[in-house]
């Protein structure tokens, strides 16, 4: 059962990996290294709030100097 049925603002690991166009294993590695969006555990699943993912993406974009130069 998908967590997003109960709360559309939550994504599980597979849903977030699909959204980011990376594998679930790559997302787990990012989380292990502390470089993924903040998530929390509910049972055996790791869930991510959509608002937190959006904040993380904005921070990643702000730190990307190449993207900043291209936008200028």
JSON list of C-alpha atoms in Angstrom, two decimals:
[
{"chain": "A", "resi": 1, "resn": "UNK", "atom": "CA", "xyz": [0.00, 0.00, 0.00]},
{"chain": "A", "resi": 2, "resn": "UNK", "atom": "CA", "xyz": [1.41, 3.34, -1.00]},
{"chain": "A", "resi": 3, "resn": "UNK", "atom": "CA", "xyz": [1.81, 6.02, 1.64]},
{"chain": "A", "resi": 4, "resn": "UNK", "atom": "CA", "xyz": [0.67, 8.67, -0.78]},
{"chain": "A", "resi": 5, "resn": "UNK", "atom": "CA", "xyz": [-2.90, 7.34, -0.74]},
{"chain": "A", "resi": 6, "resn": "UNK", "atom": "CA", "xyz": [-3.30, 8.46, 2.87]},
{"chain": "A", "resi": 7, "resn": "UNK", "atom": "CA", "xyz": [-1.29, 11.67, 2.52]},
{"chain": "A", "resi": 8, "resn": "UNK", "atom": "CA", "xyz": [-0.36, 13.02, -0.93]},
{"chain": "A", "resi": 9, "resn": "UNK", "atom": "CA", "xyz": [2.35, 15.23, 0.60]},
{"chain": "A", "resi": 10, "resn": "UNK", "atom": "CA", "xyz": [4.41, 12.12, 1.51]},
{"chain": "A", "resi": 11, "resn": "UNK", "atom": "CA", "xyz": [6.61, 10.08, -0.82]},
{"chain": "A", "resi": 12, "resn": "UNK", "atom": "CA", "xyz": [8.32, 6.79, -0.09]},
{"chain": "A", "resi": 13, "resn": "UNK", "atom": "CA", "xyz": [11.83, 5.92, -1.28]},
{"chain": "A", "resi": 14, "resn": "UNK", "atom": "CA", "xyz": [10.70, 4.48, -4.62]},
{"chain": "A", "resi": 15, "resn": "UNK", "atom": "CA", "xyz": [8.41, 7.42, -5.40]},
{"chain": "A", "resi": 16, "resn": "UNK", "atom": "CA", "xyz": [11.11, 9.97, -4.55]},
{"chain": "A", "resi": 17, "resn": "UNK", "atom": "CA", "xyz": [13.72, 8.05, -6.56]},
{"chain": "A", "resi": 18, "resn": "UNK", "atom": "CA", "xyz": [11.36, 8.02, -9.56]},
{"chain": "A", "resi": 19, "resn": "UNK", "atom": "CA", "xyz": [10.73, 11.76, -9.11]},
{"chain": "A", "resi": 20, "resn": "UNK", "atom": "CA", "xyz": [14.49, 12.47, -9.00]},
{"chain": "A", "resi": 21, "resn": "UNK", "atom": "CA", "xyz": [15.17, 10.04, -11.88]},
{"chain": "A", "resi": 22, "resn": "UNK", "atom": "CA", "xyz": [17.65, 7.99, -9.84]},
{"chain": "A", "resi": 23, "resn": "UNK", "atom": "CA", "xyz": [17.52, 4.45, -8.52]},
{"chain": "A", "resi": 24, "resn": "UNK", "atom": "CA", "xyz": [16.20, 3.69, -5.02]},
{"chain": "A", "resi": 25, "resn": "UNK", "atom": "CA", "xyz": [19.67, 2.35, -4.19]},
{"chain": "A", "resi": 26, "resn": "UNK", "atom": "CA", "xyz": [21.25, 5.68, -5.17]},
{"chain": "A", "resi": 27, "resn": "UNK", "atom": "CA", "xyz": [18.74, 7.51, -2.97]},
{"chain": "A", "resi": 28, "resn": "UNK", "atom": "CA", "xyz": [19.55, 5.20, -0.05]},
{"chain": "A", "resi": 29, "resn": "UNK", "atom": "CA", "xyz": [23.26, 5.98, -0.54]},
{"chain": "A", "resi": 30, "resn": "UNK", "atom": "CA", "xyz": [22.54, 9.72, -0.51]},
{"chain": "A", "resi": 31, "resn": "UNK", "atom": "CA", "xyz": [20.54, 9.27, 2.69]},
{"chain": "A", "resi": 32, "resn": "UNK", "atom": "CA", "xyz": [23.32, 7.17, 4.26]},
{"chain": "A", "resi": 33, "resn": "UNK", "atom": "CA", "xyz": [25.86, 9.90, 3.43]},
{"chain": "A", "resi": 34, "resn": "UNK", "atom": "CA", "xyz": [23.58, 12.65, 4.77]},
{"chain": "A", "resi": 35, "resn": "UNK", "atom": "CA", "xyz": [23.08, 14.27, 1.36]},
{"chain": "A", "resi": 36, "resn": "UNK", "atom": "CA", "xyz": [19.40, 13.43, 0.76]},
{"chain": "A", "resi": 37, "resn": "UNK", "atom": "CA", "xyz": [16.32, 15.39, 1.80]},
{"chain": "A", "resi": 38, "resn": "UNK", "atom": "CA", "xyz": [15.25, 14.91, 5.40]},
{"chain": "A", "resi": 39, "resn": "UNK", "atom": "CA", "xyz": [13.04, 11.89, 5.81]},
{"chain": "A", "resi": 40, "resn": "UNK", "atom": "CA", "xyz": [11.62, 9.86, 8.63]},
{"chain": "A", "resi": 41, "resn": "UNK", "atom": "CA", "xyz": [10.97, 6.22, 9.29]},
{"chain": "A", "resi": 42, "resn": "UNK", "atom": "CA", "xyz": [7.49, 4.78, 9.65]},
{"chain": "A", "resi": 43, "resn": "UNK", "atom": "CA", "xyz": [7.84, 1.11, 10.27]},
{"chain": "A", "resi": 44, "resn": "UNK", "atom": "CA", "xyz": [10.14, -0.31, 7.60]},
{"chain": "A", "resi": 45, "resn": "UNK", "atom": "CA", "xyz": [9.58, 2.59, 5.19]},
{"chain": "A", "resi": 46, "resn": "UNK", "atom": "CA", "xyz": [11.38, 5.90, 4.89]},
{"chain": "A", "resi": 47, "resn": "UNK", "atom": "CA", "xyz": [9.00, 8.72, 4.03]},
{"chain": "A", "resi": 48, "resn": "UNK", "atom": "CA", "xyz": [9.79, 12.18, 2.69]},
{"chain": "A", "resi": 49, "resn": "UNK", "atom": "CA", "xyz": [7.58, 15.27, 2.93]},
{"chain": "A", "resi": 50, "resn": "UNK", "atom": "CA", "xyz": [7.09, 16.98, -0.44]},
{"chain": "A", "resi": 51, "resn": "UNK", "atom": "CA", "xyz": [7.81, 20.40, 1.12]},
{"chain": "A", "resi": 52, "resn": "UNK", "atom": "CA", "xyz": [11.14, 19.12, 2.48]},
{"chain": "A", "resi": 53, "resn": "UNK", "atom": "CA", "xyz": [12.06, 17.68, -0.93]},
{"chain": "A", "resi": 54, "resn": "UNK", "atom": "CA", "xyz": [11.27, 21.05, -2.55]},
{"chain": "A", "resi": 55, "resn": "UNK", "atom": "CA", "xyz": [13.47, 22.87, 0.03]},
{"chain": "A", "resi": 56, "resn": "UNK", "atom": "CA", "xyz": [16.29, 20.37, -0.59]},
{"chain": "A", "resi": 57, "resn": "UNK", "atom": "CA", "xyz": [16.06, 20.84, -4.36]},
{"chain": "A", "resi": 58, "resn": "UNK", "atom": "CA", "xyz": [16.11, 24.63, -3.98]},
{"chain": "A", "resi": 59, "resn": "UNK", "atom": "CA", "xyz": [19.22, 24.37, -1.79]},
{"chain": "A", "resi": 60, "resn": "UNK", "atom": "CA", "xyz": [20.89, 22.10, -4.33]},
{"chain": "A", "resi": 61, "resn": "UNK", "atom": "CA", "xyz": [20.12, 24.58, -7.12]},
{"chain": "A", "resi": 62, "resn": "UNK", "atom": "CA", "xyz": [21.39, 27.50, -5.04]},
{"chain": "A", "resi": 63, "resn": "UNK", "atom": "CA", "xyz": [24.68, 25.69, -4.48]},
{"chain": "A", "resi": 64, "resn": "UNK", "atom": "CA", "xyz": [25.16, 24.77, -8.14]},
{"chain": "A", "resi": 65, "resn": "UNK", "atom": "CA", "xyz": [27.51, 27.45, -9.49]},
{"chain": "A", "resi": 66, "resn": "UNK", "atom": "CA", "xyz": [27.33, 26.17, -13.06]},
{"chain": "A", "resi": 67, "resn": "UNK", "atom": "CA", "xyz": [23.52, 26.50, -13.10]},
{"chain": "A", "resi": 68, "resn": "UNK", "atom": "CA", "xyz": [23.80, 29.99, -11.60]},
{"chain": "A", "resi": 69, "resn": "UNK", "atom": "CA", "xyz": [26.18, 31.08, -14.37]},
{"chain": "A", "resi": 70, "resn": "UNK", "atom": "CA", "xyz": [23.90, 29.63, -17.05]},
{"chain": "A", "resi": 71, "resn": "UNK", "atom": "CA", "xyz": [20.90, 31.51, -15.64]},
{"chain": "A", "resi": 72, "resn": "UNK", "atom": "CA", "xyz": [22.73, 34.86, -15.55]}
]
